Structure formats: C-alpha cells, structure tokens
mmCIF file of C-alpha atoms in Angstrom:
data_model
loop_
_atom_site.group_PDB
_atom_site.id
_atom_site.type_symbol
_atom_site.label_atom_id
_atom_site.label_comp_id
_atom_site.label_asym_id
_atom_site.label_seq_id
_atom_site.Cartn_x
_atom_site.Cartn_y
_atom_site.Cartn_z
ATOM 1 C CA UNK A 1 178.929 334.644 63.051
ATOM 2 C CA UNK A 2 180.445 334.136 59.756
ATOM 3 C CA UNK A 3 177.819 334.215 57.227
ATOM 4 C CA UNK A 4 177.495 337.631 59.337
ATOM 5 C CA UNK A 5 181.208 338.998 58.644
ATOM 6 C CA UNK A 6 180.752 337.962 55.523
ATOM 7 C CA UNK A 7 177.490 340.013 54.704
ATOM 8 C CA UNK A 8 179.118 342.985 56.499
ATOM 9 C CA UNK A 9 182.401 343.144 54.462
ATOM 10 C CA UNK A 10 181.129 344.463 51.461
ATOM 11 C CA UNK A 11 183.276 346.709 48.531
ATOM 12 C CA UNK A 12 183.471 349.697 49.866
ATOM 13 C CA UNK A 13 182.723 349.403 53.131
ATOM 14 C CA UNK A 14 179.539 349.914 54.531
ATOM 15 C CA UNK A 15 178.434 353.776 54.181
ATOM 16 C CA UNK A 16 177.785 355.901 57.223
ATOM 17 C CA UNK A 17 177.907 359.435 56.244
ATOM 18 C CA UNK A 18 178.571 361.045 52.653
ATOM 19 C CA UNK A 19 182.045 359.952 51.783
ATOM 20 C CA UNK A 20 182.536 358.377 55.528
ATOM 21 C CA UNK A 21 182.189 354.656 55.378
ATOM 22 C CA UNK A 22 183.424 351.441 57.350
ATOM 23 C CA UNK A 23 185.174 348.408 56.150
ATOM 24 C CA UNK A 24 185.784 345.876 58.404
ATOM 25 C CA UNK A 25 189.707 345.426 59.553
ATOM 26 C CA UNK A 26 191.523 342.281 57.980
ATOM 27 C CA UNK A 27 195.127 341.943 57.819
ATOM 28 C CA UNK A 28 194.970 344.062 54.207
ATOM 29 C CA UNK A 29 194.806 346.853 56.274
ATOM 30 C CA UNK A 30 197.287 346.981 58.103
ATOM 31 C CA UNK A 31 198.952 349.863 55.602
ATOM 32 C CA UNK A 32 196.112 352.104 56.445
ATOM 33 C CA UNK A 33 195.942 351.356 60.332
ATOM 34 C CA UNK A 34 199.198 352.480 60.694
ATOM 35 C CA UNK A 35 198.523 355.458 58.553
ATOM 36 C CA UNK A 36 195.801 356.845 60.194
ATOM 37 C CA UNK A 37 197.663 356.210 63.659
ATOM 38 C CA UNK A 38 201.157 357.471 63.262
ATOM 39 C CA UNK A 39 200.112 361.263 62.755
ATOM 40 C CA UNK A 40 197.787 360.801 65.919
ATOM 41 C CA UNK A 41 199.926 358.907 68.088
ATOM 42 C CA UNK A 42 200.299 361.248 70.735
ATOM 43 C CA UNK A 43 196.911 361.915 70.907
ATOM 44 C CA UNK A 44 195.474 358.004 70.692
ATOM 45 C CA UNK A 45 198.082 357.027 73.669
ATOM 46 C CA UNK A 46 196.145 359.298 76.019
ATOM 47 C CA UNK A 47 192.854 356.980 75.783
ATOM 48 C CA UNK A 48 194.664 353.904 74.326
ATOM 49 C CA UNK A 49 197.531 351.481 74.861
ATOM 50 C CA UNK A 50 196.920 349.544 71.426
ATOM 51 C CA UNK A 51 198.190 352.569 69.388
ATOM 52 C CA UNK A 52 201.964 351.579 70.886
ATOM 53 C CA UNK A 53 202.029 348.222 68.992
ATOM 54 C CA UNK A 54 201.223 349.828 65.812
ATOM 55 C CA UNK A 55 204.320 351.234 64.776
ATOM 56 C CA UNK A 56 204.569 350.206 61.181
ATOM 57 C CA UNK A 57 202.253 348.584 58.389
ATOM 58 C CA UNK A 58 203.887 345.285 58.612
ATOM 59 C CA UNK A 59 203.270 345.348 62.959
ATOM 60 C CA UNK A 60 200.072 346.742 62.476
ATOM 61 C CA UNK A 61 199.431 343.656 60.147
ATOM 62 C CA UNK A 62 200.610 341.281 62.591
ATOM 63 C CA UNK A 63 198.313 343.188 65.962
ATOM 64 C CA UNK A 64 195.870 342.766 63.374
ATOM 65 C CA UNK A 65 196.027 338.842 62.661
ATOM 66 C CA UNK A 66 196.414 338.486 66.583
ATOM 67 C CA UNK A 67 193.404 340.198 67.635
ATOM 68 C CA UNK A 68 191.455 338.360 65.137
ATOM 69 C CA UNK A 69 192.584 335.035 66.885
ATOM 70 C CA UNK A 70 190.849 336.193 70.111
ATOM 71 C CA UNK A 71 188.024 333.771 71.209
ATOM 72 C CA UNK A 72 186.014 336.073 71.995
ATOM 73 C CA UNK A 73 183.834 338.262 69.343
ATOM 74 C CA UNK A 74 185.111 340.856 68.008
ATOM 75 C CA UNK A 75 184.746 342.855 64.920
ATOM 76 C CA UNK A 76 186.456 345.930 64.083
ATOM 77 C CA UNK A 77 186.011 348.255 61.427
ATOM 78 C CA UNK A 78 187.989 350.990 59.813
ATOM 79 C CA UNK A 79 186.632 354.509 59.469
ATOM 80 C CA UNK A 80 187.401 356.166 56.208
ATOM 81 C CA UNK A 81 186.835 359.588 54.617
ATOM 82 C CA UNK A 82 186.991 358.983 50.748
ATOM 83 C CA UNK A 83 190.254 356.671 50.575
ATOM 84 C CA UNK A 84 191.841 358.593 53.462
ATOM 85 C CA UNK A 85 191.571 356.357 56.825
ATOM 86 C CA UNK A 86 190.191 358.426 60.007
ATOM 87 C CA UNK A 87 189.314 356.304 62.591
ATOM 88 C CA UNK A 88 188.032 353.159 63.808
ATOM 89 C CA UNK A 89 185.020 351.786 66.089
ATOM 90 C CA UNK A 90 185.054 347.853 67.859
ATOM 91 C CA UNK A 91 182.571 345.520 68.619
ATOM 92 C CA UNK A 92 183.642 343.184 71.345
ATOM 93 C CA UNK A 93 182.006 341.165 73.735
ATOM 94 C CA UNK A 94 182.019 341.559 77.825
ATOM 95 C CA UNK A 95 181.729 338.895 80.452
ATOM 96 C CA UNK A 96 178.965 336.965 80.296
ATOM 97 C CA UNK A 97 178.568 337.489 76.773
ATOM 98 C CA UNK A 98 175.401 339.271 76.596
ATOM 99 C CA UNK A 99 176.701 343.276 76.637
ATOM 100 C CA UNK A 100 178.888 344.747 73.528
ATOM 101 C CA UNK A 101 181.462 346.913 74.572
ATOM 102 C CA UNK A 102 182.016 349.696 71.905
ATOM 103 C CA UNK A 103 185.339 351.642 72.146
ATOM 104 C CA UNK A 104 186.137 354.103 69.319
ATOM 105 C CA UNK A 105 189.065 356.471 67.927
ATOM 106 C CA UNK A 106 188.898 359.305 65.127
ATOM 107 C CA UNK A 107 191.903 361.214 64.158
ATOM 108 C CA UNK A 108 191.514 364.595 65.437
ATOM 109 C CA UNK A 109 190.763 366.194 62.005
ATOM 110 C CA UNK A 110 187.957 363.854 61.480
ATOM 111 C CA UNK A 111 186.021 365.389 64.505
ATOM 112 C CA UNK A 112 183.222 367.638 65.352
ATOM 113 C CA UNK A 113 181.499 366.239 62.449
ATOM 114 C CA UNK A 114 179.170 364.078 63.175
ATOM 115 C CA UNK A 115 181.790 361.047 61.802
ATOM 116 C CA UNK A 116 181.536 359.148 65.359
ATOM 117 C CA UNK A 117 178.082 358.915 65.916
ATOM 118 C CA UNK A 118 177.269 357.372 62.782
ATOM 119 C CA UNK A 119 179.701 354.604 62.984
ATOM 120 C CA UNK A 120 178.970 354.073 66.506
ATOM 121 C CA UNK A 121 175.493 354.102 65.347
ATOM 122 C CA UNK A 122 176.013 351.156 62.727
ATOM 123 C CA UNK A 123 177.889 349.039 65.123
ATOM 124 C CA UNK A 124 174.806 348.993 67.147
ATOM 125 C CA UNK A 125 172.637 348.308 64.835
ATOM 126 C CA UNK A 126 175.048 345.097 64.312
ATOM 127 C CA UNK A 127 175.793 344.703 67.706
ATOM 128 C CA UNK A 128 171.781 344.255 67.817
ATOM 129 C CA UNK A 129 171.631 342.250 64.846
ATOM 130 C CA UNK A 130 174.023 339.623 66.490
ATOM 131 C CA UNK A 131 171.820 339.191 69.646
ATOM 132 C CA UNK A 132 173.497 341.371 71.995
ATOM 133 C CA UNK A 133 170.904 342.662 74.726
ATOM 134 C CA UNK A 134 173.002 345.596 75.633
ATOM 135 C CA UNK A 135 175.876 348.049 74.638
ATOM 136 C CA UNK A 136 178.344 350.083 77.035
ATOM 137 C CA UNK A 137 180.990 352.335 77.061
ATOM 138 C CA UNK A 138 183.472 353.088 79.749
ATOM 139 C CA UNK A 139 184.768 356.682 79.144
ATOM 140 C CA UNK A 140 187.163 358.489 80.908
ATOM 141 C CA UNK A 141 186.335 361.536 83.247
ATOM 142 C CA UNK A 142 187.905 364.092 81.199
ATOM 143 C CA UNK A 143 187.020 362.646 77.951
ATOM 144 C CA UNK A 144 184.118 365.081 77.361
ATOM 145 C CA UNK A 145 183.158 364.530 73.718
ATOM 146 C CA UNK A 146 182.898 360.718 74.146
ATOM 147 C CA UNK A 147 180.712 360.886 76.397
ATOM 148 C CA UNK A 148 178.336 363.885 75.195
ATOM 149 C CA UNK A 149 178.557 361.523 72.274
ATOM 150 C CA UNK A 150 177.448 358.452 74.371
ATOM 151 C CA UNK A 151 174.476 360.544 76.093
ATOM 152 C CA UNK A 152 173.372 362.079 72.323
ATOM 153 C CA UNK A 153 172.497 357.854 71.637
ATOM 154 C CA UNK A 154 170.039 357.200 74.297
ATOM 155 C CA UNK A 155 172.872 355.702 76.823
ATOM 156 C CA UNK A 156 172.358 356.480 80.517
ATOM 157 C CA UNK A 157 175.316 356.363 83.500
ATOM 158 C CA UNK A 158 175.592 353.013 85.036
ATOM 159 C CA UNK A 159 176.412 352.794 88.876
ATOM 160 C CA UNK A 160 179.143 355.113 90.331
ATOM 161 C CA UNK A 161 182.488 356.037 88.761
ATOM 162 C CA UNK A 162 185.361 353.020 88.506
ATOM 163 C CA UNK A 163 188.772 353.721 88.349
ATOM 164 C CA UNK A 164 190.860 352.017 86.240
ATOM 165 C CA UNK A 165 194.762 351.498 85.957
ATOM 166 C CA UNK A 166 195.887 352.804 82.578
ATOM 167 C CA UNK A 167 199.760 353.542 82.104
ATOM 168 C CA UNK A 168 200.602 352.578 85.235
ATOM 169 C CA UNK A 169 198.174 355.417 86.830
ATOM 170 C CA UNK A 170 194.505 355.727 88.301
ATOM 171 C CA UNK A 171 192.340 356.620 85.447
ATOM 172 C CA UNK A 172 188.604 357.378 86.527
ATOM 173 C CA UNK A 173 186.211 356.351 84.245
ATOM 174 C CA UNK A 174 181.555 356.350 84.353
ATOM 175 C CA UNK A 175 180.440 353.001 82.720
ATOM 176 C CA UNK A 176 177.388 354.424 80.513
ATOM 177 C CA UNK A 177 175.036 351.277 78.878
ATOM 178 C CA UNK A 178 172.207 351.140 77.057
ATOM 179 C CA UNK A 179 169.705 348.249 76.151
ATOM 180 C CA UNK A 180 169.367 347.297 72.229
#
C-alpha cells in the first residue's frame, strides 16, 4: 500500500481533465481544504457531516492527520482547477474489505463539467489497481446528479432503498455498485 501512495503522489497531482488534476490529501493541505469548503459550507452539510470539523486551515490539518490514522484504507485526494481547490473524491474500504466505497464533493462552481466523472473515474482505476473487486456508492434520493453520474460509469442499483440517519433525521439513500 505504500510503494502505491507513493507512486500516486506525484508533483502536480495526477491529471484528470485539462487544468483539473488530483493530489492526494496530506496534512500540507489542510490550507486548501478549508478553502475550498468554507465558501460551500452550506451546501457540503446537506450530503456531509465532515465539512463541520473543517472550520479553519489549522482544524482542517488536524481532521486531516486523524483520518489518515484510520486502520482501514483510505486515500483521499484533492480536486483542483489550476491552483484553485474544487473538490475532493475518497477511496475507502467497506466491510469485508473487498468493495471501495467512493464518496465525492465539488464546489458548486466546479459542476456540470464533466470535473466529477473523471476523478471518480481515476479512483477506480486505483481502486482496481489495489485489488478491490468492486466499487459502490450510496447516494441520497434527491441527490440527482450523483447518481446520473453513478449510472453514466456502468454502476447498476443494488437491492432496495436504505435509509440512513444523517443529522439526526431519516435520509433515504439506493446503494448503486459496480464490479472492477
């Protein structure tokens, strides 16, 4: 797993799209985390709770240091536009270890363009490249472009829809997978 990391932080990131590319999240960028979140906040909160504990560059330093001390794998990469930061897309790893779970975030300016599916798109490819068998999302209802997004790469809907708590409400979500 490290030699991989290592091979997949490279200067300047690894490019997705024109000037889009991703670099993979260390504690060094914490400055930029919290810049890309703080003008999307409001908007982040409605499919996220991590956006709450980012509320400067020296906390979002510290969430970052403590999510790379999880056990489990995960990598997480940084979306940028030229030197401007615009989103982000995980890699983490489900029960059993076998599935990638692949939950992603774009500042609303950075939308509609085709940004999302190519970093998606690279963090399956290394999801693939790691040994994971399979890839899912679980997408929220009335989250429309995530999962016209998740149906444009080949995944299908898995099983009935779940709900899940989220804010101390029922959220309903469709769990959509695909194999690798």
């Amino acid at each position: 797993m490290d030699g991989l990391l290592n091979t997949m932080h490279t200067p300047g990131g690894t490019n997705v799209l024109g000037d889009v590319h991703l670099e993979l999240l260390t504690v060094d960028h914490g400055p930029d985390l919290y810049e890309a979140v703080e003008p999307a906040r409001d908007d982040l909160t409605k499919w996220f709770i991590w956006p709450d504990r980012v509320t400067s560059a020296a906390v979002a330093m510290t969430y970052i240091a403590d999510i790379q001390a999880c056990s489990r794998i995960r990598l997480w990469w940084l979306i940028y536009e030229g030197h401007r930061p615009v989103g982000g897309v995980q890699l983490r790893m489900r029960k059993g270890g076998w599935a990638a779970s692949l939950p992603y975030w774009l500042i609303p300016s950075a939308r509609g363009r085709g940004v999302a599916t190519k970093a998606v798109t690279v963090a399956l490819s290394h999801a693939k490249q790691i040994g994971f068998l399979e890839a899912m999302f679980s997408i929220a209802l009335d989250n429309s472009p995530s999962r016209k997004l998740a149906e444009r790469l080949g995944f299908y809907i898995d099983g009935d829809q779940e709900d899940r708590e989220f804010r101390g409400a029922l959220q309903r979500v469709q769990v959509y997978r695909k194999r690798l």
